[in-house]
Amino acid sequence: MMSKEFFTHTNLTFVPNSFCNFGCKYCYLGKLTENKDKNGDVISSLKKILEKITDDGVLVSSLNLHGAEVTTLPREILEGIFQTYQDYTQKYKVQLKSLNKHGENGIGIKTNLYNFDKLRDLFLKYNVFVSGSFDLPFTHHEKFRVLKNGKSTLDRVRENVLLLSKYPKNLQQISCTIGKFALLHFDEFCDDLEWLDEQGFDMVGKFYIMFIYDSANSHFKTGLSDDEMVLFYEKLLKRFKGTKFEDGIYYNWFKEFTHGYCSHQINCGATNHLYQKSGDVYPCHRSQPDGRLKYGNIFEKGFLEITKSGIEKMKNYEASNKAIHSDCMECDYFHICNMGCPVERMDRKSSKSYTCKLQLALYKAQPKRFKADKVASIRARDAYINQMQPNVYLDEKVARPMRFNPEMIEVKNSLNAIIQRDEKLKTLYKNGAIKLRINDNELIPLFSTTKLRKQLNINLFKSDKLEILVEYEYMGLNDSDENSLFIMFLNNTSVVYGDEQRVKMSHIGEYIVHKSKGVKEDGHYVFNINEFFLKTSNKFLNEEFANLVCFTTTNARAVHYKKQSLNAFYHLEAINLPFHEFRFNYKE
């Protein structure tokens, strides 16, 4: 019998210290980085955090070290951290291999590179993945990324950047932080980027850009406006169009702002945890100055309890943020963005993400990768408001999606199930009960697109002889002396109809042909329909299969509408014309 069942894995972001040797003028952590930490308890704290998470059946599949600046810790403390996690992965290597399909049981560190030369050998010993961060252009770094005493860090950082370029390629990546300076000195930014490429860095796949935002804790405001971000992106495209760097622009350089990151979740509290050595848990590095975002303490609560607390904390926090922006209420990319980072919005007192316009530009540049989806966005937006900003719906002027009734997905209420319980509907929806005959020989059985959920497309020519064949059984449905063939033509021009205000295809022609006009032939009434196509042809669209024609009888049509009045589920399933139909091109 298993001693312990593990059911999932998580990545552990561990903050062993809050001190930073830099005094970046735009830092959002404020005075937090001035704390002089005692480090004697770092290793024991990490062991206890690992133990508490593991006790709840969750394995730690990677260790990410974040600070302030982790490399300010003594070497022996860093080695103790690395060894502790290495021992952990050895102890649970079988379980980790099974649960973590990516197999990344590694250690990663985010660093300003100031002390990289002193620790490179230690990082190599433990295969530490090093993510180096600096500012571009380098003159921006010199001005803004300074030591606490105001002295420049540039020369030493550049030397260590060169040293990092010789570090194993699979264990390195770099990122840069930019503000207005990068736009004002754009050519210099690009020159520095190309210089980094010449040093051997993978500037397409292992480099990304972070934008400064003007935090309340920043000493200097240098963030780009949303329009300036788009301008910066457009200038990059113009500069690097047709080069290898173009792929970087679309796929990696702005990866934090497009999709898949913590900032694009409805509630990041469910998956994002940052553990300080004290055991206090926050969602991320940005959130540490804000006590409202403390989930609790892992030493006092288990991992699962911390997760529940995180979800509730983020709900309450987001509810106190500015209400969702009117632009977001109409955006068809909401299902990708989900409002962006709530911490950043709270800090700036904004109702939408600071990278919104840039994100839209990136989405629209890759429409197959980032699809505008009205329905998905309506659902995502409703989920977001219900969970995170329920007060928005207290305003009765704010429209909300129709309430979902779970009965709608019960099989007994599906169209096919309803048809099987009703003999008249069986006749009305019978495949091939109405057929199209072309030029006396080609016979095409028609069907209800609504029922079969597939579309029939046919190329027709003005010279074709066109006939519709209606089975006796279908014509006999609720038959009467006045029963007639009913023909409806539509095209893809959108029109808003009726009280429902639904956007539907345009009805461009309707024709009724008394059954007496049909010729009886082999169990069918046969009607020549050429004249109806010719009469309506001036309204046909030249776009590919943008025209539709459907056929029923006046009495069968009445059966359909009566059933709609009796059964709400049938009405929903057959809300669009459910009759035998096909789309067509009509050519000379």
XYZ file of C-alpha atoms in Angstrom:
588
model
C 0.000 0.000 0.000
C 1.236 3.498 -0.834
C 2.594 5.506 2.069
C 1.298 8.695 0.443
C -0.847 9.474 -2.586
C 0.235 12.451 -4.682
C -2.362 13.800 -7.079
C -0.820 16.921 -8.612
C 2.260 19.126 -8.695
C 3.034 22.810 -8.320
C 5.865 25.217 -8.975
C 7.294 26.803 -5.846
C 8.302 30.457 -6.007
C 10.427 31.024 -2.935
C 11.552 34.425 -1.645
C 14.443 33.793 0.745
C 15.141 37.498 1.225
C 13.544 40.865 0.569
C 16.751 42.895 0.358
C 18.037 44.177 -2.976
C 21.449 45.661 -3.664
C 19.926 47.868 -6.373
C 17.927 51.040 -5.889
C 16.051 51.075 -9.200
C 14.265 54.396 -9.494
C 11.078 52.855 -10.922
C 10.818 49.877 -8.500
C 7.267 48.969 -7.444
C 8.407 47.280 -4.195
C 9.283 50.573 -2.521
C 10.989 50.374 0.876
C 10.470 46.601 1.061
C 13.851 46.051 -0.634
C 15.662 47.925 2.123
C 14.988 45.206 4.707
C 18.205 43.635 5.972
C 17.217 39.992 6.310
C 18.586 37.506 8.780
C 19.394 34.438 6.729
C 20.081 31.760 9.318
C 16.577 30.326 8.942
C 16.344 30.303 5.133
C 17.135 26.616 4.612
C 14.988 25.375 7.481
C 12.115 27.525 6.196
C 12.403 26.045 2.710
C 12.406 22.511 4.110
C 9.304 23.258 6.141
C 7.506 24.820 3.164
C 8.314 21.781 1.003
C 7.071 19.502 3.762
C 3.799 21.400 4.248
C 2.990 21.369 0.534
C 3.906 17.696 0.189
C 1.781 16.752 3.218
C -1.301 17.765 1.206
C -0.499 15.345 -1.631
C 1.088 17.998 -3.831
C 4.634 17.678 -5.159
C 6.889 20.620 -5.926
C 8.020 20.137 -9.521
C 10.283 23.182 -9.773
C 11.845 25.766 -7.499
C 11.964 29.382 -8.641
C 13.978 31.799 -6.545
C 12.814 35.368 -6.588
C 13.667 38.351 -4.453
C 14.264 41.371 -4.321
C 17.763 40.004 -5.247
C 18.517 36.413 -4.276
C 22.228 36.608 -5.122
C 22.825 38.940 -2.163
C 22.525 35.860 0.067
C 25.764 34.258 1.289
C 27.092 31.541 -0.988
C 26.654 28.809 1.631
C 22.976 29.711 2.054
C 22.375 29.531 -1.685
C 24.112 26.161 -1.873
C 21.980 24.942 1.019
C 18.840 25.979 -0.868
C 19.971 24.172 -4.016
C 20.970 21.029 -2.136
C 17.701 20.974 -0.208
C 15.669 20.958 -3.393
C 17.976 18.472 -5.106
C 17.497 16.092 -2.165
C 13.743 16.609 -2.425
C 13.625 15.727 -6.128
C 15.704 12.612 -5.509
C 13.353 11.495 -2.755
C 10.290 11.870 -4.991
C 11.820 11.270 -8.427
C 9.413 8.451 -9.377
C 6.312 10.412 -8.395
C 7.581 13.619 -10.013
C 8.289 11.835 -13.269
C 4.749 10.479 -13.315
C 2.943 13.691 -12.325
C 5.056 16.293 -14.063
C 4.852 15.331 -17.722
C 7.290 18.062 -18.747
C 9.953 16.580 -16.506
C 11.266 19.979 -15.426
C 12.355 19.312 -11.866
C 14.806 22.178 -11.933
C 15.884 25.262 -10.067
C 15.491 28.707 -11.592
C 16.696 32.067 -10.406
C 15.792 35.616 -11.415
C 18.754 37.943 -10.973
C 20.055 41.396 -11.841
C 23.400 39.682 -12.659
C 25.448 42.005 -10.438
C 26.935 39.041 -8.515
C 26.779 36.444 -11.285
C 30.566 36.166 -11.662
C 30.911 35.149 -8.006
C 28.231 32.463 -8.209
C 28.486 31.098 -11.753
C 30.335 27.931 -10.680
C 27.756 27.223 -7.976
C 24.910 27.651 -10.453
C 26.638 25.255 -12.847
C 27.100 22.654 -10.118
C 23.332 22.510 -9.548
C 22.223 23.167 -13.148
C 20.461 26.355 -12.113
C 18.453 28.076 -14.837
C 19.508 31.733 -14.798
C 17.133 34.462 -15.979
C 19.134 37.668 -16.199
C 17.354 40.999 -16.111
C 18.662 44.426 -17.087
C 17.469 47.565 -18.871
C 17.733 48.410 -22.547
C 19.123 50.518 -23.945
C 22.089 50.168 -21.618
C 22.147 53.940 -21.136
C 18.702 53.551 -19.534
C 20.189 50.910 -17.243
C 22.969 53.273 -16.251
C 20.493 56.013 -15.407
C 17.806 54.023 -13.592
C 19.258 50.693 -12.372
C 21.687 52.014 -9.814
C 22.979 50.836 -6.466
C 21.268 52.009 -3.299
C 23.949 54.715 -2.999
C 23.156 55.928 -6.526
C 26.301 54.574 -8.185
C 26.153 52.980 -11.638
C 25.888 49.198 -12.008
C 26.299 49.141 -15.779
C 29.953 48.171 -16.252
C 29.752 45.226 -13.896
C 26.400 44.078 -15.244
C 27.639 44.222 -18.852
C 30.663 42.123 -17.903
C 28.370 39.572 -16.306
C 26.038 39.658 -19.301
C 29.023 38.560 -21.392
C 29.782 35.870 -18.822
C 26.172 34.660 -18.977
C 26.463 34.329 -22.764
C 29.019 31.541 -22.148
C 26.704 29.780 -19.687
C 24.935 26.631 -21.057
C 22.299 27.732 -23.589
C 19.600 25.502 -22.121
C 20.076 27.138 -18.713
C 19.867 30.804 -19.659
C 17.467 33.489 -20.767
C 17.495 37.259 -20.566
C 14.885 39.958 -20.277
C 14.936 43.715 -20.361
C 12.832 46.359 -18.704
C 11.922 49.384 -20.785
C 10.258 52.750 -20.339
C 10.011 55.997 -22.279
C 13.778 56.082 -22.716
C 13.632 53.047 -25.030
C 11.196 54.823 -27.336
C 13.101 58.110 -27.278
C 16.357 56.260 -28.023
C 14.863 53.548 -30.192
C 17.846 53.037 -32.507
C 20.107 52.663 -29.499
C 17.730 50.043 -28.066
C 17.875 48.061 -31.314
C 21.654 48.380 -31.562
C 22.047 46.983 -28.043
C 19.641 44.164 -28.865
C 21.658 43.232 -31.949
C 24.869 43.426 -29.910
C 23.425 40.876 -27.487
C 22.603 38.635 -30.438
C 26.215 38.897 -31.606
C 27.367 37.710 -28.168
C 25.534 34.431 -28.723
C 22.243 34.980 -26.911
C 19.094 33.533 -28.466
C 17.386 36.870 -28.970
C 14.418 35.296 -30.750
C 13.378 32.516 -28.383
C 15.024 33.307 -25.042
C 14.607 37.038 -24.679
C 11.546 38.993 -23.624
C 10.528 42.545 -22.794
C 8.927 43.880 -19.615
C 7.305 47.302 -19.479
C 7.772 49.600 -16.520
C 4.479 50.763 -15.081
C 4.290 53.852 -12.935
C 3.663 52.377 -9.510
C 2.683 54.463 -6.511
C 5.968 53.231 -4.990
C 8.108 54.423 -7.913
C 10.479 57.326 -7.273
C 10.551 58.187 -10.966
C 7.733 57.939 -13.498
C 8.983 56.627 -16.832
C 6.310 54.183 -17.996
C 5.158 54.240 -21.612
C 1.562 55.214 -22.288
C -0.609 52.649 -24.063
C -0.246 54.520 -27.366
C 3.522 54.699 -26.900
C 3.699 50.934 -26.332
C 1.925 50.345 -29.633
C 4.232 52.839 -31.343
C 7.248 51.015 -29.891
C 5.893 47.680 -31.186
C 5.225 49.157 -34.635
C 8.728 50.611 -34.803
C 10.158 47.192 -33.912
C 8.158 45.613 -36.732
C 9.359 48.218 -39.199
C 12.985 47.820 -38.109
C 13.069 44.010 -38.062
C 10.551 43.073 -40.780
C 11.900 40.134 -42.764
C 14.671 39.335 -40.272
C 14.840 36.493 -37.768
C 13.841 38.967 -35.053
C 10.358 39.303 -36.541
C 9.464 35.907 -35.044
C 10.695 37.157 -31.688
C 8.320 40.119 -31.860
C 5.312 37.904 -32.510
C 6.108 34.921 -30.309
C 8.429 35.691 -27.427
C 9.351 39.307 -26.812
C 5.896 40.249 -25.531
C 4.901 36.840 -24.167
C 3.995 38.204 -20.734
C 1.287 40.383 -22.253
C -0.435 38.089 -24.730
C -1.656 34.921 -23.022
C -0.896 32.063 -20.688
C 0.611 34.030 -17.808
C -0.787 34.548 -14.315
C -2.115 37.935 -15.399
C -4.509 36.274 -17.854
C -6.398 34.159 -15.330
C -9.778 35.096 -13.928
C -8.531 34.354 -10.411
C -4.775 33.921 -10.065
C -5.190 32.928 -6.410
C -5.956 29.376 -7.478
C -2.550 28.725 -9.017
C -0.125 31.503 -8.117
C 1.659 31.355 -4.788
C 4.812 33.131 -3.693
C 6.312 31.921 -0.407
C 8.396 34.227 1.725
C 10.858 32.575 4.086
C 8.610 33.619 6.988
C 5.953 31.304 5.560
C 3.745 34.193 4.458
C 2.150 33.538 1.083
C 1.309 36.136 -1.592
C 0.210 35.714 -5.212
C 3.377 37.154 -6.784
C 6.382 39.450 -6.458
C 4.296 42.526 -7.363
C 1.875 41.910 -4.527
C 4.336 41.745 -1.620
C 4.004 45.402 -0.498
C 0.213 45.025 -0.144
C -0.852 43.293 3.072
C -4.371 42.764 1.721
C -2.951 40.098 -0.578
C -1.387 37.928 2.084
C -3.103 34.525 1.713
C -1.960 33.338 5.116
C 1.051 31.491 6.471
C 1.990 28.046 5.169
C 3.432 27.113 8.561
C -0.015 27.585 10.095
C -2.201 26.341 7.211
C -1.836 23.538 4.708
C -1.324 24.066 0.982
C -4.958 23.361 0.105
C -6.217 25.752 2.785
C -3.798 28.426 1.556
C -5.132 27.927 -1.975
C -8.732 28.392 -0.829
C -7.701 31.494 1.077
C -5.875 32.808 -2.001
C -8.966 32.464 -4.155
C -11.072 34.391 -1.636
C -8.394 37.054 -1.088
C -8.139 37.702 -4.823
C -11.934 37.898 -5.121
C -12.132 40.512 -2.381
C -9.153 42.409 -3.765
C -10.511 42.520 -7.297
C -13.942 43.534 -6.022
C -12.324 46.638 -4.515
C -10.571 47.472 -7.785
C -12.065 49.932 -10.242
C -15.006 48.394 -12.085
C -14.387 46.748 -15.434
C -13.791 49.295 -18.199
C -16.506 49.877 -20.804
C -14.021 48.860 -23.522
C -13.575 45.493 -21.821
C -17.354 45.003 -21.734
C -17.373 45.018 -25.537
C -14.039 43.313 -26.258
C -14.033 40.055 -28.238
C -10.579 39.166 -26.883
C -11.660 39.124 -23.242
C -11.401 35.311 -23.153
C -7.639 35.665 -23.724
C -6.902 38.679 -21.528
C -9.288 38.336 -18.555
C -8.515 41.927 -17.494
C -4.784 41.493 -16.957
C -3.031 41.881 -13.617
C -5.284 43.086 -10.756
C -2.270 44.204 -8.700
C -1.015 46.466 -11.467
C -4.504 47.918 -11.978
C -4.933 48.578 -8.269
C -1.516 50.228 -8.085
C -2.334 52.555 -10.994
C -6.011 52.973 -10.011
C -7.006 51.866 -13.498
C -9.973 49.887 -14.817
C -8.042 48.019 -17.503
C -4.585 46.620 -18.161
C -1.777 49.059 -18.908
C -0.790 46.905 -21.913
C -4.335 46.709 -23.348
C -3.683 48.501 -26.644
C -0.465 46.591 -27.221
C -2.231 43.296 -26.586
C -4.948 44.184 -29.096
C -2.306 45.060 -31.693
C -0.566 41.713 -31.137
C -3.837 39.763 -31.255
C -4.988 41.410 -34.468
C -1.601 40.822 -36.102
C -2.043 37.056 -35.564
C -5.768 36.419 -36.089
C -5.455 32.636 -36.381
C -3.413 32.333 -33.206
C -5.448 34.846 -31.216
C -9.011 34.528 -32.432
C -11.583 37.169 -31.666
C -14.468 35.190 -30.186
C -17.602 37.018 -29.136
C -19.256 34.004 -27.490
C -16.153 32.882 -25.589
C -15.591 36.458 -24.433
C -19.187 36.834 -23.241
C -18.790 33.675 -21.168
C -15.371 34.655 -19.811
C -16.535 38.181 -18.983
C -19.622 36.875 -17.185
C -17.480 34.427 -15.197
C -15.058 37.218 -14.325
C -17.773 39.629 -13.162
C -19.642 36.971 -11.179
C -16.492 35.836 -9.394
C -14.415 38.985 -9.102
C -16.611 42.082 -9.448
C -20.204 41.030 -8.655
C -21.158 44.618 -7.804
C -20.989 45.434 -11.518
C -24.219 43.487 -12.001
C -26.002 45.532 -9.325
C -26.328 48.207 -11.995
C -29.452 47.101 -13.848
C -28.273 48.905 -16.963
C -25.404 46.430 -17.301
C -26.595 43.616 -19.531
C -25.626 40.110 -18.509
C -25.757 36.855 -20.482
C -28.893 34.746 -20.400
C -28.970 32.450 -17.393
C -27.948 28.911 -18.306
C -30.543 26.247 -17.554
C -28.905 22.824 -17.017
C -32.027 21.171 -18.467
C -30.849 22.441 -21.852
C -28.089 19.822 -21.967
C -30.241 16.900 -20.843
C -30.450 14.377 -23.679
C -34.227 14.099 -23.396
C -34.514 17.767 -24.364
C -32.306 17.536 -27.451
C -33.800 17.952 -30.901
C -33.283 14.307 -31.861
C -34.939 13.075 -28.655
C -37.927 15.382 -29.184
C -38.264 14.193 -32.793
C -38.272 10.546 -31.729
C -41.229 11.213 -29.412
C -43.318 12.927 -32.112
C -44.501 11.105 -35.264
C -45.202 14.337 -37.134
C -41.696 15.624 -36.461
C -40.237 12.327 -37.668
C -41.873 13.014 -41.018
C -40.926 16.700 -41.045
C -37.234 15.974 -40.387
C -36.885 12.786 -42.461
C -33.638 12.855 -44.451
C -34.356 12.858 -48.186
C -38.095 13.482 -47.814
C -37.423 16.419 -50.142
C -34.971 16.060 -53.020
C -33.359 18.313 -55.610
C -33.184 17.038 -59.190
C -30.837 18.723 -61.649
C -31.220 18.280 -65.414
C -33.514 15.235 -65.092
C -30.771 12.925 -63.836
C -28.841 14.134 -60.775
C -30.942 13.471 -57.671
C -29.722 15.008 -54.400
C -31.488 14.114 -51.110
C -31.895 17.212 -48.941
C -31.890 17.301 -45.144
C -32.264 19.595 -42.161
C -28.974 21.308 -41.367
C -30.308 21.963 -37.866
C -30.806 18.258 -37.258
C -27.668 16.831 -38.866
C -25.386 19.782 -38.016
C -23.772 19.741 -41.426
C -24.226 21.889 -44.503
C -24.912 20.923 -48.117
C -23.265 23.187 -50.735
C -24.235 22.988 -54.433
C -23.015 24.820 -57.547
C -25.941 25.720 -59.810
C -26.044 27.267 -63.283
C -28.782 29.361 -64.892
C -29.024 26.792 -67.672
C -29.813 23.972 -65.212
C -33.260 22.461 -65.064
C -34.139 22.490 -61.357
C -36.902 20.417 -59.770
C -37.953 19.745 -56.200
C -39.418 16.344 -55.327
C -41.590 16.103 -52.190
C -42.521 12.669 -50.871
C -46.237 11.905 -50.542
C -45.764 11.283 -46.809
C -44.241 14.744 -46.305
C -46.936 16.448 -48.402
C -49.517 14.471 -46.433
C -48.345 15.916 -43.118
C -51.481 17.679 -41.778
C -52.623 17.705 -45.392
C -55.475 19.928 -46.552
C -56.809 21.285 -49.815
C -54.711 24.435 -49.411
C -51.429 22.660 -48.698
C -48.599 24.054 -50.824
C -44.858 23.882 -51.393
C -43.180 26.706 -49.437
C -39.848 28.026 -50.750
C -37.639 30.517 -48.883
C -34.517 32.208 -50.241
C -31.945 33.863 -47.947
C -28.485 35.356 -48.299
C -25.615 36.169 -45.966
C -26.489 39.853 -45.594
C -27.054 40.332 -41.864
C -30.321 41.833 -40.654
C -31.657 42.430 -37.130
C -35.113 40.889 -36.793
C -38.054 41.380 -34.480
C -38.468 41.781 -30.768
C -35.613 39.329 -30.136
C -33.228 41.644 -32.017
C -31.427 38.610 -33.429
C -28.902 39.066 -36.203
C -29.875 36.648 -38.952
C -29.606 36.058 -42.683
C -31.744 38.249 -44.915
C -34.919 36.750 -46.350
C -34.817 37.749 -50.004
C -37.722 35.796 -51.442
C -40.649 33.547 -50.506
C -42.826 31.559 -52.907
C -45.862 29.365 -52.374
C -46.799 26.772 -55.004
C -50.077 24.903 -54.569
C -49.663 21.137 -54.463
C -51.919 20.804 -57.510
C -49.087 22.351 -59.554
C -46.910 19.380 -58.721
C -46.681 16.383 -61.031
C -47.086 13.034 -59.298
C -44.141 10.767 -60.023
C -42.985 7.615 -58.243
C -44.236 8.579 -54.770
C -43.356 12.276 -55.079
C -44.842 15.593 -56.029
C -42.471 17.156 -58.571
C -42.209 20.970 -58.924
C -40.154 22.911 -61.439
C -38.459 25.750 -59.519
C -36.390 27.487 -62.216
C -38.649 30.533 -62.342
C -38.194 31.177 -58.611
C -34.403 31.108 -58.881
C -34.551 33.481 -61.856
C -36.954 35.868 -60.097
C -34.674 36.100 -57.068
C -31.291 35.941 -58.820
C -30.744 39.718 -58.702
C -30.522 39.401 -54.894
C -28.085 36.495 -54.856
C -24.593 37.258 -53.564
C -21.505 36.426 -55.594
C -19.588 35.283 -52.510
C -18.861 31.583 -52.110
C -22.034 29.718 -51.048
C -23.494 32.900 -49.561
C -27.051 32.051 -50.680
C -29.453 29.561 -49.120
C -32.776 28.048 -50.117
C -35.021 25.916 -47.921
C -38.160 23.914 -48.678
C -41.163 22.750 -46.681
C -44.927 22.823 -47.075
C -47.328 25.348 -45.611
C -48.845 22.668 -43.378
C -45.495 21.198 -42.294
C -44.362 24.725 -41.472
C -47.448 25.087 -39.251
C -46.526 21.833 -37.473
C -43.084 23.282 -36.728
C -44.395 26.562 -35.312
C -47.050 24.818 -33.221
C -44.360 22.592 -31.704
C -42.309 25.687 -30.910
C -45.268 27.117 -28.986
C -45.678 23.881 -27.003
C -42.080 22.993 -26.188
C -39.479 25.571 -25.121
C -36.601 23.143 -25.640
C -37.730 22.444 -29.192
C -37.996 26.202 -29.760
C -34.386 26.670 -28.642
C -33.076 23.723 -30.643
C -34.966 24.761 -33.781
C -34.733 28.526 -33.312
C -33.343 28.860 -36.850
C -35.227 27.514 -39.876
C -34.935 23.723 -39.526
C -36.276 22.720 -42.951
C -34.606 20.846 -45.806
C -32.103 23.218 -47.369
C -28.839 23.802 -49.175
C -26.419 26.643 -49.806
C -25.586 27.452 -53.390
C -23.693 29.456 -55.965
C -25.727 30.546 -58.996
C -23.567 30.985 -62.062
C -24.014 31.860 -65.714
